[in-house]
Structure formats: structure tokens, C-alpha cells
Amino acid sequence: MRSGCWGVLSLLLLLAGTAAFKITRGPSVNHLEISERAILDVTVQTCRTMAEQEGRDFVFPPRPLTASGVIRACDAAESSKSFLRAIKVIQTNNKRVDISRLFNPAFHFDDETFEVGRAIITDGLRIIKDSNKLENFEAAREKLGEITHPLQVNSSRLAEAATVQLLDDIRGAAGDTDFLRMVGITKGSIKALCFVIDTTESMSDEINAVKNVTASLVDSKVGTPDEPSLYILVPFNDPEFGPLMRTTDPNVFKTWLNSTTVSGGGDFPEMSLSGLQLALAGAPPGSEIFLFTDAAAKDIHLEGAVIALIERTKTVVNFILTGSSKFSIRSATTGNNRNFSFSVDESLRNLNIYITGNILNFTLTSPSGVSQNINSSNDSLATMKIMGQSGIDFLFDFVQFFQGPSEGFDVLENRPVAGGNATLLLTLTGLDSGTLTNVSLVEASGALGELSGKVEALGGGDFLARFDTIPSGDFVVRLKGRADGTSRASTNDFQRQSSGSLRASALTVTTTFDGGLREPGSSFSVPFTVTTNGTGGNFTIQATNDQGLNSTFPSQLELASGGSAKGTVTLTTRLDTPTGTAVTLTIQAQSPGGNDTNYVVLRLSIVSRATDNSKPVCRVTSVVDNCTPNCSQFTWEVRANLTDDNSTGIDRIALQKGNGTLNNSTMLGPDGENVTLVVYNASCCSPDFKLVAVDGAGNVGFCFETIRNAASTTAEPPVTTTTTTTTTSLATNLRMSSSCYFWQTILVMLGFMVMAQC
Ligand SMILES: *[C@@H]1O[C@H](CO)[C@@H](O)[C@H](O)[C@H]1NC(C)=O
Ligand SMILES: *[C@@H]1O[C@H](CO)[C@@H](O)[C@H](O)[C@H]1NC(C)=O
Ligand SMILES: *[C@@H]1O[C@H](CO)[C@@H](O)[C@H](O)[C@H]1NC(C)=O
Ligand SMILES: *[C@@H]1O[C@H](CO)[C@@H](O)[C@H](O)[C@H]1NC(C)=O
Ligand SMILES: *[C@@H]1O[C@H](CO)[C@@H](O)[C@H](O)[C@H]1NC(C)=O
Ligand SMILES: *[C@@H]1O[C@H](CO)[C@@H](O)[C@H](O)[C@H]1NC(C)=O
Ligand SMILES: *[C@@H]1O[C@H](CO)[C@@H](O)[C@H](O)[C@H]1NC(C)=O
Ligand SMILES: *[C@@H]1O[C@H](CO)[C@@H](O)[C@H](O)[C@H]1NC(C)=O
Ligand SMILES: *[C@@H]1O[C@H](CO)[C@@H](O)[C@H](O)[C@H]1NC(C)=O
Ligand SMILES: *[C@@H]1O[C@H](CO)[C@@H](O)[C@H](O)[C@H]1NC(C)=O
Ligand SMILES: *[C@@H]1O[C@H](CO)[C@@H](O)[C@H](O)[C@H]1NC(C)=O
Ligand SMILES: *[C@@H]1O[C@H](CO)[C@@H](O)[C@H](O)[C@H]1NC(C)=O
Ligand SMILES: [Ca+2]
Ligand SMILES: [Ca+2]
Ligand SMILES: [Ca+2]
């Protein structure tokens, strides 16, 4: 088969727009499986391309693909947890379409809502591509889950092929490295090393020490398995804070650190929590943040939002308090009594206080009697954090069950409900298979000791743990398990504990924001509902965002006991907001007594509607193929002309498949248009060629050639679900599809060769 280029999106839209499948009973297991298989497939292809281009060996993992097999093939052991996490985020947002948009038929394409459905996908793709461009990968993941749902109109292979093509389109626009980052895979540790630094005048004594400490922290990790893949610097002052600066290069980062200067700040307290909020919203989940300051927080109203973000992102925040002042801060990482004071004397230098564990009681007195006090009489407490590196880790979330047209559970994005039962969803990462023998909630105060849950294996490394009660104070999640297999040494038992603490709440905060495209300069409303399972009264509302956008919201809502109330946050975006900006909005409700809060954290994408919707067009002009069965002796060549008509023009070209050399040059075509001429040469042992061309607006066109039919030997195993052999797999499945004629029509329209008989 010889083929030129074809439009990916049109296939998707046709698939999505015309099929009439209703959401029926049962959980969307098929959606989840389809998403996972498609992600594994495109990820492994991406890793293979990168390995080939870097001249590394690539061993294709055995099929069916598994996350751990793909991670191994990608040589990215450090990314196992973040890869699984990314898949879970995509799946959760896919599944959530069934729950939260149950009454919006457009999301299921089960009604005559073609145009609405089309907009959901085209706007969604725009949001994903622009978010990736600004490295807002979490926003891209969430949206990806949402828009893949309508593609998966049934559980056939066709749905998987459509998802793979969508992912190929996103991969093309992002480039291979950023596509892998979107799915949670990087070279080295996925974690960012993130410094939030006070740059006010009063830091002048300490700033050199801070530079020294930060530079040595950077150096200590370079070249180790813990080397961060990303470095983030957020300066804060008063009243200014930010911007957040990101780099993957440790030397660039050290230059930034070294060029930090101090000035201003006015009064004693500074905008530390604003800086921290920016870092929490911008760093990959599970990162480590170091905050350096010598002052109290002026923006203490952000405390709730900061705690919410720490809990949501499972980030570890280290407050590093320098200098000679007496101050009191409220720590986000401590226990029940969240007030604690430090008294730091002038005689102390380079005092680093790392608050990383579940610290119940800590007293530091100075100068004469420097005393540390962690009350450890309670032996059930994890007052000392044992930190180590291990591939085996776990993901966890509280879930809530729901009934309705599709039953199942949804991941809770905020604090679980106090006073009742609770269920945790856990996923083991970094091992092929394993068992959880015990999962417990360990309360910081020790009052309830360790509450063990009933563990149920769901398969695929997922487990549910059900608890009859939930601790009323702060707690951590602790688990014990056993890795299967005999390859590991003496013992296969392991024990892990969550790094931050959690708590339950009698409040719930929910929103019904539709997540659609919002343009720079627009104002929009985010409706929310606060419900209490406790006593009523006036509840304090706080809405904050990390981008400094103006917002209005009710400062309080009155709730009856066990009742609920609705409110609205209205946000105004600036006209100059760069497209792809993610606004992290935290809406927090606090009980009248102030001792209970809950929150909801939303990521809102600000994206310009593209003026260029035409994708680059590829015309293969010649193929020279002298291949013989002895493939290593010969080469083949493809020439192609690429154009982007009268729109933004071709921005970037890249090989997505093929181990060969690519050359390009630009010429003016007959109508004065720019034509990019491409010449590709490869060994006959590399029989596939797939080129991606991206225009200035992120529209993606492909060029595809293969000599597979001509060459009788191939160096690679056949791939069943990528576009290489889509025709075959689609056609095979036609036999099973009840709507055979419908699919055949589409395939013929798109230039596929249809081989199946209805
Ligand atoms: C890629 O091509 C180069 C040169 O033709 C060859 O040395 C290398 O082994 C090839 N790599 C793979 C993975 O086929
Ligand atoms: C920075 O660290 C080096 C040793 O690593 C030390 O010699 C130097 O005095 C430190 N500078 C400051 C300003 O603390
Ligand atoms: C830091 O900046 C100073 C000048 O301000 C320069 O002399 C020094 O070499 C820089 N150090 C690094 C590591 O860039
Ligand atoms: C905290 O430490 C003090 C001693 O500094 C002790 O009196 C107090 O009981 C401790 N509190 C708890 C909750 O352990
Ligand atoms: C509400 O709180 C009561 C105890 O105060 C508890 O029994 C009940 O389960 C809670 N409701 C929910 C939905 O958790
Ligand atoms: C958990 O509590 C909810 C109500 O709070 C109840 O509907 C459900 O049956 C309980 N589940 C279990 C397993 O106890
Ligand atoms: C809540 O606040 C409103 C106005 O601020 C007041 O009229 C009302 O009495 C308050 N309700 C309670 C329960 O305190
Ligand atoms: C917020 O609103 C004020 C007054 O309406 C305006 O002056 C300011 O520029 C706005 N700030 C932003 C970030 O939009
Ligand atoms: C908050 O205080 C009220 C009464 O003061 C109490 O009923 C409630 O249980 C407390 N809630 C939490 C989460 O501590
Ligand atoms: C290019 O511009 C011409 C004239 O403005 C228009 O007729 C044509 O449709 C455009 N082509 C594309 C692909 O947008
Ligand atoms: C064509 O190749 C040159 C280097 O030879 C490169 O700089 C340029 O970006 C390429 N053009 C495109 C559209 O990728
Ligand atoms: C490809 O572009 C070149 C240069 O513009 C031109 O000579 C050639 O005719 C083009 N071929 C096709 C098939 O468009
Ligand atoms: Ca200061
Ligand atoms: Ca100040
Ligand atoms: Ca275009």
C-alpha cells in the first residue's frame, strides 16, 4: 500500500460524530482500558523513535503492553510512578465525563449534537496543545481524558485506533520529549527541584548562604538517580512575587540563582505564600519545594489555598527559615495544632529547618539552650521520616461511590467526608505485580492508633481499601505489601507511608464548571456548592488563584445544619494572557468556628481560539526503492513537498517513525507560497517513514511511506495498533462491527484500502 497524507482529525470527528451508542449500565471499564492501551502504544512508539534517533538500542516490550513493560523499554525506571499517575489522571477525567456530564449528551455523541461534539474535540485539542507548549502538562492530561471519552463510542478496536490517532496528533504538535513529559516520562527523576526565595532587602545577609545552599542542593543531585528533570525558581518580594521560571538545565538554573538580588520589601512580613502558591500550581505533582525566608507571611489568607494545593499535589514543602528574627508561621505540613513558633537567634547561622514529616510537637529554643523537642513517647507516631529511594511506591486517592446510569466510583479531589466510612484507591508502582497485605490510616494524635482497612484487589496493580471510620485529626496512609517474583534478593516485603498528612472534613465543596475554552480578556463564572454534614452557620469563602487574576466571590455563605448553599466565583482574565496559561483556582470554605475547612482546586485553561485551522499538507513527490531481501545492503529515499497554504506556515518538521536522515529546504511555489522540500534516506531495514509537520498554530499534518510490502524482511516486529497498519486492524475489526458499512464508507473516504467483507 502506498499512501500519502491524511487528515487525522477528520477521521476522529467522523467516528465521533455519527456513531450512536448510548451510555449503558456498568462502569466505563472499556473506556479506561482503551485509554490505557492507546497511551501505552503511542508512548512506546515515541520512546522507540527517540532511541533510534539517539542511536540507542530499543527492545520492544512484549505484548500485551503493560505500564511496567513500557517503562522498562523506555529506560525510565524513575518515571514509573509519574507515568502511572498520568494514566490515572487521564482515565479519571475520561470516566468523570460519565458522572459529571451525564446530562450533557454532547459528551457521548448519543444525540444529534454533532456540532457541539465537534467543538468539544477541536477546542479540547487546542487546550491540550497550547497547555503543552507552556509546559502545563497537568492541564493537558485532564483535558485529554475528557476529550478521549467521546471518541470511545464503543469498545471496538476502532475506538482504540481513534484514540491512538488523537495521541499521535498531540505528540506531533508537542514533539517527542514534551509528549513523554505529558505522559509523565522524563529522563531522570520526574520531580522538580523547586526553590521559592525571599528577595527582599532583609535577606541581604542571608542571600549568599541561600545561593550556596541551593547551588549545593542542585550539585548534590546532578548525576544521581535523583537528578531532577526540571528546576523551578520563584522569587517573592512585597508586593511583587514571581514569575515562575522553569528550566531543565542545572547550569542555567544556577545562573538564575546566582543572579538573584535583594531589594525592597518594606515592612517585615512578605508575600511568601503567593510565591509558594505559584510554585505549587506550576511544579509537577509530588515535587519537593524549598522555601527560604526570614519573615512571616503577609498573605496569610492564602494559607488554606496553599494547604489545599499541598494535599492535592502531594508535594513536600520545606520551610527554610533564615536570619535573626523572631516569628511565628503556620505550617502547612504539621499536625492538628497547626500553629508553631520558631525563635531564631542572631548567633545561629545557616539554620535549616526541614519540616517534612508528620511532626506532632517540635520546640526549638535559642540561643543558650538550643533544644529540640519532638515528643516521641507515642510510639505509633511517625515523628521521624525515614527517607530512601526505591522504585516501589504507591499512588492513593480517596474515592466516593455513586449510583446511576453508570455505577462505580470517582476519585475525590478534596478532603474525604468526616464521621463516616471511607474508601481508598491505591496503585502500586514500580513493580510488575505485587500484593497489598495491609493498608492503614495512622492518626497523628495517636488517639485511634492505626486503623486497618479491608483490602480488595482490583487487578492491574489497583486496590481498594475500605475503612469503617476515618480519623478526625491529621493522618497518614501506611501500607505493607509484597512484591511478586523471585528475582529480588532476600525479602520481597515492603512498607511505605504517604509523605504528607491528610484530614477529613464535614464540609464538601463542589463545582460544575464545564472546563470549556476560555479566551484571554474574557470574564467567566465558576459556580460552586458548599455542603455541610455538621452544624450550620455562616461559612467563610475564599477564592484565590495563582495568576493574580481579579475575582469576585461571596465572602460568606449561610448554611443550615446538614444543608448546602451555592455561590459563584467570577474571574476576569487579562487580554495579554499567553495562550495555554493554566489558572489554578482554589475555592475554600471554612466552618463558622474556623476549625474545619474543605476546598476544591480547579485548573482553568486560558486559550486563544486559533485563526489557522488548516493543517500542513504533504505531497510525496517521489520514492526510490531499490530494496532487496538483504535489507542492510541498500537504502531507499522519499521526497515530499510540504505546504501550509496561506496560513501560519510550517513551524517544525520531525521524524515520528524511521531510522534515517532527513534534509529540508524551503522554496517558493508557483503561487508564491512557501514550500518545504523534504528528502528522507534510510536503510532498507527501516521500512517505515512517518514525518510530522506542525504549523504555527499547532495543526499537525503527516507524511507516511512504507516499503513493508516490497521488502520481504523487516527488522522490527509488526505493530498492530499504530497507523502503520491501521488499515489491517480496522479492516479486521469490521468483521465484528455491526456498523460495518458505515465504517467502510469512512475508510474509503479517507483513502484506506478496505479489505474486509461485511
Ligand atoms: C539506525 O541506523 C543506523 C545507521 O543506519 C544503524 O547503525 C543503527 O543500528 C540503526 N538503529 C536501529 C535501532 O535500527
Ligand atoms: C559557600 O560554601 C563554601 C563551601 O562549599 C564555603 O567555603 C563558603 O564560605 C560558602 N559561602 C557562603 C557565603 O556561605
Ligand atoms: C556568580 O556571579 C558572580 C558575579 O556576580 C560571578 O563572579 C560568579 O562567577 C558567578 N558564579 C557562578 C557559579 O555563576
Ligand atoms: C509538646 O511538648 C511539650 C514540651 O515542650 C509538652 O509539654 C507537651 O505535652 C507536648 N505536646 C504533645 C501534644 O505531645
Ligand atoms: C455525617 O456525619 C455523621 C456523623 O456525624 C455520619 O454518621 C454520617 O455518615 C455522615 N454522612 C456522610 C455522608 O458521611
Ligand atoms: C458507607 O457510608 C455510606 C453513607 O455514609 C453508606 O451509604 C454506605 O453503605 C457505607 N458503606 C459501607 C461499606 O459501610
Ligand atoms: C450570617 O450572616 C448574616 C449577615 O452577615 C446574618 O444576618 C446572619 O444572622 C448570620 N447567620 C448566622 C447563623 O450567624
Ligand atoms: C483588577 O481590577 C482593577 C480595577 O478594576 C484593575 O485596575 C486591575 O488592573 C485589574 N487587575 C488585573 C490583574 O486584571
Ligand atoms: C469544630 O468545632 C465544633 C464545635 O466547636 C465541633 O463540633 C466539630 O467537631 C469541630 N470540627 C473539627 C473538624 O474539629
Ligand atoms: C487562501 O486564501 C485565498 C484567498 O484569500 C482563499 O480563497 C483560499 O481559500 C485560502 N486557502 C486556504 C486553504 O485557506
Ligand atoms: C530545515 O532544516 C534546518 C536545518 O538545516 C532547520 O533549521 C529548519 O528548522 C528546518 N525546517 C523546518 C521547517 O523544520
Ligand atoms: C515540489 O516543489 C518543487 C519546488 O517548488 C516543484 O518544483 C515541484 O513541482 C513540486 N512538486 C509537486 C508534486 O508539487
Ligand atoms: Ca524582608
Ligand atoms: Ca514587607
Ligand atoms: Ca495551517
Short mmCIF file of N, CA and C in Angstrom, two decimals, residues 85-205:
data_model
loop_
_atom_site.label_atom_id
_atom_site.label_comp_id
_atom_site.label_asym_id
_atom_site.label_seq_id
_atom_site.Cartn_x
_atom_site.Cartn_y
_atom_site.Cartn_z
N ARG A 85 0.64 7.61 37.24
CA ARG A 85 -0.19 8.69 37.73
C ARG A 85 -0.83 9.45 36.57
N ALA A 86 -0.04 9.72 35.54
CA ALA A 86 -0.57 10.43 34.38
C ALA A 86 -1.69 9.61 33.72
N ILE A 87 -1.46 8.30 33.62
CA ILE A 87 -2.50 7.44 33.03
C ILE A 87 -3.77 7.52 33.89
N LYS A 88 -3.59 7.50 35.21
CA LYS A 88 -4.75 7.56 36.11
C LYS A 88 -5.49 8.89 35.97
N VAL A 89 -4.74 9.97 35.85
CA VAL A 89 -5.39 11.29 35.71
C VAL A 89 -6.20 11.32 34.42
N ILE A 90 -5.64 10.79 33.36
CA ILE A 90 -6.34 10.77 32.08
C ILE A 90 -7.59 9.89 32.19
N GLN A 91 -7.42 8.73 32.82
CA GLN A 91 -8.56 7.82 32.97
C GLN A 91 -9.65 8.41 33.85
N THR A 92 -9.24 9.04 34.95
CA THR A 92 -10.21 9.62 35.87
C THR A 92 -11.04 10.69 35.18
N ASN A 93 -10.37 11.51 34.38
CA ASN A 93 -11.10 12.58 33.70
C ASN A 93 -11.94 12.05 32.55
N ASN A 94 -11.52 10.94 31.99
CA ASN A 94 -12.33 10.27 30.97
C ASN A 94 -13.61 9.75 31.61
N LYS A 95 -13.41 9.02 32.70
CA LYS A 95 -14.54 8.40 33.39
C LYS A 95 -15.50 9.43 33.96
N ARG A 96 -14.92 10.55 34.39
CA ARG A 96 -15.73 11.58 35.02
C ARG A 96 -16.75 12.18 34.05
N VAL A 97 -16.46 12.06 32.77
CA VAL A 97 -17.42 12.55 31.78
C VAL A 97 -18.76 11.87 31.98
N ASP A 98 -18.71 10.59 32.30
CA ASP A 98 -19.95 9.86 32.55
C ASP A 98 -20.67 10.38 33.76
N ILE A 99 -19.91 10.81 34.75
CA ILE A 99 -20.52 11.20 36.01
C ILE A 99 -21.03 12.62 35.95
N SER A 100 -20.10 13.56 35.65
CA SER A 100 -20.48 14.95 35.80
C SER A 100 -21.22 15.48 34.58
N ARG A 101 -21.10 14.79 33.47
CA ARG A 101 -21.77 15.31 32.28
C ARG A 101 -22.85 14.34 31.80
N LEU A 102 -23.36 13.64 32.80
CA LEU A 102 -24.36 12.63 32.50
C LEU A 102 -25.51 13.20 31.70
N PHE A 103 -25.77 14.47 31.96
CA PHE A 103 -26.94 15.06 31.34
C PHE A 103 -26.57 15.94 30.16
N ASN A 104 -25.32 15.85 29.73
CA ASN A 104 -24.90 16.61 28.56
C ASN A 104 -24.62 15.62 27.43
N PRO A 105 -25.62 15.41 26.59
CA PRO A 105 -25.49 14.37 25.58
C PRO A 105 -24.34 14.60 24.62
N ALA A 106 -23.92 15.85 24.46
CA ALA A 106 -22.85 16.13 23.50
C ALA A 106 -21.60 15.33 23.82
N PHE A 107 -21.38 15.07 25.12
CA PHE A 107 -20.17 14.38 25.50
C PHE A 107 -20.18 12.91 25.13
N HIS A 108 -21.33 12.41 24.83
CA HIS A 108 -21.38 11.00 24.47
C HIS A 108 -21.72 10.80 23.00
N PHE A 109 -21.98 11.86 22.31
CA PHE A 109 -22.39 11.77 20.91
C PHE A 109 -23.53 10.80 20.76
N ASP A 110 -24.43 10.84 21.72
CA ASP A 110 -25.54 9.91 21.61
C ASP A 110 -26.80 10.67 21.24
N ASP A 111 -26.62 11.83 20.64
CA ASP A 111 -27.76 12.61 20.24
C ASP A 111 -27.33 13.37 18.98
N GLU A 112 -28.24 14.12 18.44
CA GLU A 112 -27.86 14.85 17.23
C GLU A 112 -27.16 16.14 17.61
N THR A 113 -25.97 15.99 18.10
CA THR A 113 -25.26 17.15 18.64
C THR A 113 -23.88 17.21 18.02
N PHE A 114 -23.84 16.96 16.73
CA PHE A 114 -22.57 16.86 16.04
C PHE A 114 -21.70 18.11 16.22
N GLU A 115 -22.30 19.27 16.06
CA GLU A 115 -21.51 20.50 16.11
C GLU A 115 -20.92 20.73 17.51
N VAL A 116 -21.76 20.49 18.52
CA VAL A 116 -21.29 20.66 19.89
C VAL A 116 -20.15 19.68 20.16
N GLY A 117 -20.35 18.45 19.72
CA GLY A 117 -19.34 17.42 19.93
C GLY A 117 -18.05 17.77 19.21
N ARG A 118 -18.19 18.30 18.02
CA ARG A 118 -17.02 18.69 17.24
C ARG A 118 -16.24 19.79 17.98
N ALA A 119 -16.97 20.75 18.54
CA ALA A 119 -16.32 21.85 19.26
C ALA A 119 -15.61 21.33 20.50
N ILE A 120 -16.21 20.35 21.16
CA ILE A 120 -15.57 19.79 22.36
C ILE A 120 -14.21 19.23 21.99
N ILE A 121 -14.16 18.53 20.86
CA ILE A 121 -12.88 17.92 20.49
C ILE A 121 -11.89 18.96 19.94
N THR A 122 -12.35 19.85 19.06
CA THR A 122 -11.39 20.80 18.48
C THR A 122 -10.91 21.79 19.55
N ASP A 123 -11.81 22.29 20.39
CA ASP A 123 -11.39 23.18 21.47
C ASP A 123 -10.48 22.44 22.45
N GLY A 124 -10.86 21.21 22.76
CA GLY A 124 -10.07 20.42 23.69
C GLY A 124 -8.66 20.18 23.17
N LEU A 125 -8.55 19.88 21.88
CA LEU A 125 -7.23 19.68 21.30
C LEU A 125 -6.41 20.96 21.37
N ARG A 126 -7.06 22.07 21.12
CA ARG A 126 -6.38 23.36 21.19
C ARG A 126 -5.86 23.59 22.62
N ILE A 127 -6.70 23.29 23.60
CA ILE A 127 -6.29 23.47 25.00
C ILE A 127 -5.09 22.57 25.32
N ILE A 128 -5.15 21.32 24.87
CA ILE A 128 -4.05 20.38 25.16
C ILE A 128 -2.75 20.87 24.52
N LYS A 129 -2.83 21.26 23.26
CA LYS A 129 -1.60 21.66 22.55
C LYS A 129 -1.01 22.93 23.13
N ASP A 130 -1.86 23.91 23.40
CA ASP A 130 -1.34 25.17 23.94
C ASP A 130 -0.84 25.00 25.37
N SER A 131 -1.51 24.14 26.14
CA SER A 131 -1.04 23.86 27.51
C SER A 131 0.33 23.20 27.47
N ASN A 132 0.50 22.23 26.59
CA ASN A 132 1.80 21.56 26.48
C ASN A 132 2.89 22.55 26.11
N LYS A 133 2.55 23.50 25.24
CA LYS A 133 3.55 24.48 24.81
C LYS A 133 4.07 25.28 25.99
N LEU A 134 3.20 25.56 26.95
CA LEU A 134 3.62 26.31 28.14
C LEU A 134 4.00 25.36 29.28
N GLU A 135 4.17 24.08 28.95
CA GLU A 135 4.56 23.06 29.92
C GLU A 135 3.54 22.89 31.04
N ASN A 136 2.28 23.20 30.75
CA ASN A 136 1.22 22.96 31.72
C ASN A 136 0.65 21.57 31.46
N PHE A 137 1.46 20.56 31.79
CA PHE A 137 1.13 19.20 31.39
C PHE A 137 -0.08 18.64 32.15
N GLU A 138 -0.25 19.07 33.39
CA GLU A 138 -1.37 18.54 34.16
C GLU A 138 -2.70 18.99 33.54
N ALA A 139 -2.74 20.25 33.10
CA ALA A 139 -3.95 20.74 32.42
C ALA A 139 -4.19 19.94 31.15
N ALA A 140 -3.11 19.61 30.45
CA ALA A 140 -3.25 18.83 29.21
C ALA A 140 -3.78 17.42 29.51
N ARG A 141 -3.28 16.80 30.57
CA ARG A 141 -3.74 15.45 30.93
C ARG A 141 -5.23 15.44 31.24
N GLU A 142 -5.63 16.41 32.04
CA GLU A 142 -7.04 16.44 32.43
C GLU A 142 -7.93 16.58 31.20
N LYS A 143 -7.54 17.48 30.31
CA LYS A 143 -8.36 17.71 29.12
C LYS A 143 -8.32 16.50 28.19
N LEU A 144 -7.17 15.85 28.13
CA LEU A 144 -7.04 14.67 27.27
C LEU A 144 -8.03 13.59 27.70
N GLY A 145 -8.14 13.38 29.01
CA GLY A 145 -9.10 12.40 29.49
C GLY A 145 -10.50 12.74 29.06
N GLU A 146 -10.82 14.02 29.16
CA GLU A 146 -12.17 14.48 28.83
C GLU A 146 -12.50 14.26 27.34
N ILE A 147 -11.56 14.62 26.46
CA ILE A 147 -11.94 14.57 25.05
C ILE A 147 -11.78 13.19 24.42
N THR A 148 -11.04 12.29 25.12
CA THR A 148 -10.97 10.95 24.54
C THR A 148 -12.26 10.19 24.81
N HIS A 149 -13.00 10.64 25.81
CA HIS A 149 -14.24 9.91 26.13
C HIS A 149 -15.19 9.79 24.94
N PRO A 150 -15.52 10.92 24.30
CA PRO A 150 -16.46 10.79 23.19
C PRO A 150 -15.93 10.01 21.99
N LEU A 151 -14.61 9.86 21.91
CA LEU A 151 -14.08 9.08 20.79
C LEU A 151 -14.33 7.60 20.98
N GLN A 152 -14.45 7.23 22.24
CA GLN A 152 -14.53 5.81 22.56
C GLN A 152 -15.99 5.40 22.59
N VAL A 153 -16.62 5.61 21.43
CA VAL A 153 -18.06 5.43 21.36
C VAL A 153 -18.47 3.98 21.58
N ASN A 154 -17.59 3.09 21.29
CA ASN A 154 -17.86 1.72 21.70
C ASN A 154 -16.52 1.09 22.04
N SER A 155 -16.53 -0.15 22.36
CA SER A 155 -15.29 -0.72 22.86
C SER A 155 -14.50 -1.41 21.76
N SER A 156 -14.82 -1.17 20.51
CA SER A 156 -14.11 -1.88 19.44
C SER A 156 -12.68 -1.34 19.29
N ARG A 157 -11.99 -1.99 18.47
CA ARG A 157 -10.62 -1.53 18.15
C ARG A 157 -10.66 -0.20 17.44
N LEU A 158 -11.67 -0.04 16.83
CA LEU A 158 -11.80 1.28 16.17
C LEU A 158 -11.64 2.41 17.16
N ALA A 159 -12.23 2.23 18.34
CA ALA A 159 -12.14 3.29 19.34
C ALA A 159 -10.69 3.49 19.76
N GLU A 160 -9.97 2.38 19.85
CA GLU A 160 -8.57 2.49 20.24
C GLU A 160 -7.76 3.16 19.14
N ALA A 161 -8.06 2.81 17.89
CA ALA A 161 -7.34 3.43 16.78
C ALA A 161 -7.60 4.94 16.76
N ALA A 162 -8.84 5.34 17.03
CA ALA A 162 -9.15 6.77 17.05
C ALA A 162 -8.37 7.45 18.17
N THR A 163 -8.29 6.80 19.33
CA THR A 163 -7.55 7.38 20.45
C THR A 163 -6.06 7.47 20.12
N VAL A 164 -5.54 6.43 19.48
CA VAL A 164 -4.13 6.45 19.08
C VAL A 164 -3.87 7.60 18.11
N GLN A 165 -4.78 7.80 17.18
CA GLN A 165 -4.57 8.88 16.21
C GLN A 165 -4.63 10.24 16.87
N LEU A 166 -5.52 10.38 17.84
CA LEU A 166 -5.58 11.64 18.59
C LEU A 166 -4.26 11.87 19.33
N LEU A 167 -3.75 10.80 19.95
CA LEU A 167 -2.49 10.93 20.68
C LEU A 167 -1.33 11.23 19.73
N ASP A 168 -1.36 10.64 18.54
CA ASP A 168 -0.32 10.93 17.54
C ASP A 168 -0.36 12.40 17.14
N ASP A 169 -1.55 12.93 17.01
CA ASP A 169 -1.70 14.34 16.66
C ASP A 169 -1.11 15.23 17.77
N ILE A 170 -1.42 14.89 19.02
CA ILE A 170 -0.90 15.65 20.16
C ILE A 170 0.62 15.50 20.25
N ARG A 171 1.08 14.28 20.00
CA ARG A 171 2.52 14.02 20.01
C ARG A 171 3.22 14.85 18.93
N GLY A 172 2.61 14.89 17.75
CA GLY A 172 3.19 15.66 16.66
C GLY A 172 3.33 17.13 17.04
N ALA A 173 2.28 17.69 17.63
CA ALA A 173 2.30 19.11 17.97
C ALA A 173 3.29 19.39 19.11
N ALA A 174 3.39 18.46 20.06
CA ALA A 174 4.22 18.71 21.24
C ALA A 174 5.70 18.43 20.97
N GLY A 175 5.95 17.51 20.05
CA GLY A 175 7.32 16.98 19.92
C GLY A 175 7.47 15.81 20.89
N ASP A 176 8.43 14.93 20.59
CA ASP A 176 8.51 13.69 21.36
C ASP A 176 8.85 13.89 22.83
N THR A 177 9.79 14.79 23.10
CA THR A 177 10.20 14.98 24.50
C THR A 177 9.04 15.50 25.35
N ASP A 178 8.34 16.50 24.83
CA ASP A 178 7.24 17.05 25.61
C ASP A 178 6.03 16.13 25.64
N PHE A 179 5.86 15.32 24.61
CA PHE A 179 4.77 14.34 24.67
C PHE A 179 5.04 13.38 25.83
N LEU A 180 6.29 12.91 25.93
CA LEU A 180 6.62 11.99 27.02
C LEU A 180 6.46 12.68 28.37
N ARG A 181 6.79 13.95 28.44
CA ARG A 181 6.59 14.65 29.71
C ARG A 181 5.10 14.72 30.05
N MET A 182 4.27 14.90 29.02
CA MET A 182 2.83 14.93 29.28
C MET A 182 2.36 13.61 29.88
N VAL A 183 2.91 12.49 29.40
CA VAL A 183 2.50 11.21 29.98
C VAL A 183 3.36 10.83 31.19
N GLY A 184 4.12 11.78 31.70
CA GLY A 184 4.82 11.56 32.96
C GLY A 184 6.19 10.93 32.85
N ILE A 185 6.76 10.89 31.65
CA ILE A 185 8.07 10.25 31.49
C ILE A 185 9.13 11.29 31.17
N THR A 186 10.18 11.29 31.98
CA THR A 186 11.32 12.15 31.69
C THR A 186 12.58 11.35 31.93
N LYS A 187 13.67 11.90 31.46
CA LYS A 187 14.96 11.33 31.83
C LYS A 187 15.23 11.76 33.26
N GLY A 188 15.66 10.85 34.07
CA GLY A 188 15.93 11.19 35.46
C GLY A 188 14.65 11.28 36.26
N SER A 189 14.76 11.84 37.43
CA SER A 189 13.62 11.92 38.32
C SER A 189 12.58 12.87 37.74
N ILE A 190 11.32 12.45 37.85
CA ILE A 190 10.25 13.28 37.33
C ILE A 190 10.09 14.54 38.17
N LYS A 191 10.63 14.47 39.38
CA LYS A 191 10.38 15.56 40.30
C LYS A 191 11.11 16.83 39.88
N ALA A 192 10.49 17.93 40.20
CA ALA A 192 11.16 19.21 40.01
C ALA A 192 11.86 19.56 41.31
N LEU A 193 12.99 20.24 41.18
CA LEU A 193 13.61 20.84 42.36
C LEU A 193 13.20 22.30 42.32
N CYS A 194 12.54 22.72 43.37
CA CYS A 194 11.84 23.99 43.29
C CYS A 194 12.21 24.88 44.47
N PHE A 195 12.72 26.06 44.17
CA PHE A 195 13.10 27.00 45.22
C PHE A 195 12.20 28.22 45.16
N VAL A 196 11.67 28.58 46.32
CA VAL A 196 10.87 29.79 46.45
C VAL A 196 11.65 30.70 47.38
N ILE A 197 12.14 31.82 46.86
CA ILE A 197 13.14 32.59 47.59
C ILE A 197 12.70 34.03 47.85
N ASP A 198 12.80 34.40 49.10
CA ASP A 198 12.55 35.78 49.55
C ASP A 198 13.67 36.67 49.02
N THR A 199 13.32 37.68 48.22
CA THR A 199 14.33 38.56 47.63
C THR A 199 14.20 39.99 48.18
N THR A 200 13.67 40.11 49.41
CA THR A 200 13.57 41.45 49.99
C THR A 200 14.90 41.83 50.65
N GLU A 201 15.01 43.13 50.87
CA GLU A 201 16.24 43.72 51.41
C GLU A 201 16.78 42.99 52.65
N SER A 202 15.85 42.59 53.54
CA SER A 202 16.28 41.98 54.80
C SER A 202 17.02 40.66 54.60
N MET A 203 16.95 40.13 53.41
CA MET A 203 17.65 38.87 53.12
C MET A 203 19.10 39.10 52.71
N SER A 204 19.54 40.35 52.70
CA SER A 204 20.87 40.64 52.16
C SER A 204 21.97 39.88 52.92
N ASP A 205 21.77 39.68 54.23
CA ASP A 205 22.76 38.92 54.99
C ASP A 205 22.79 37.45 54.60
#
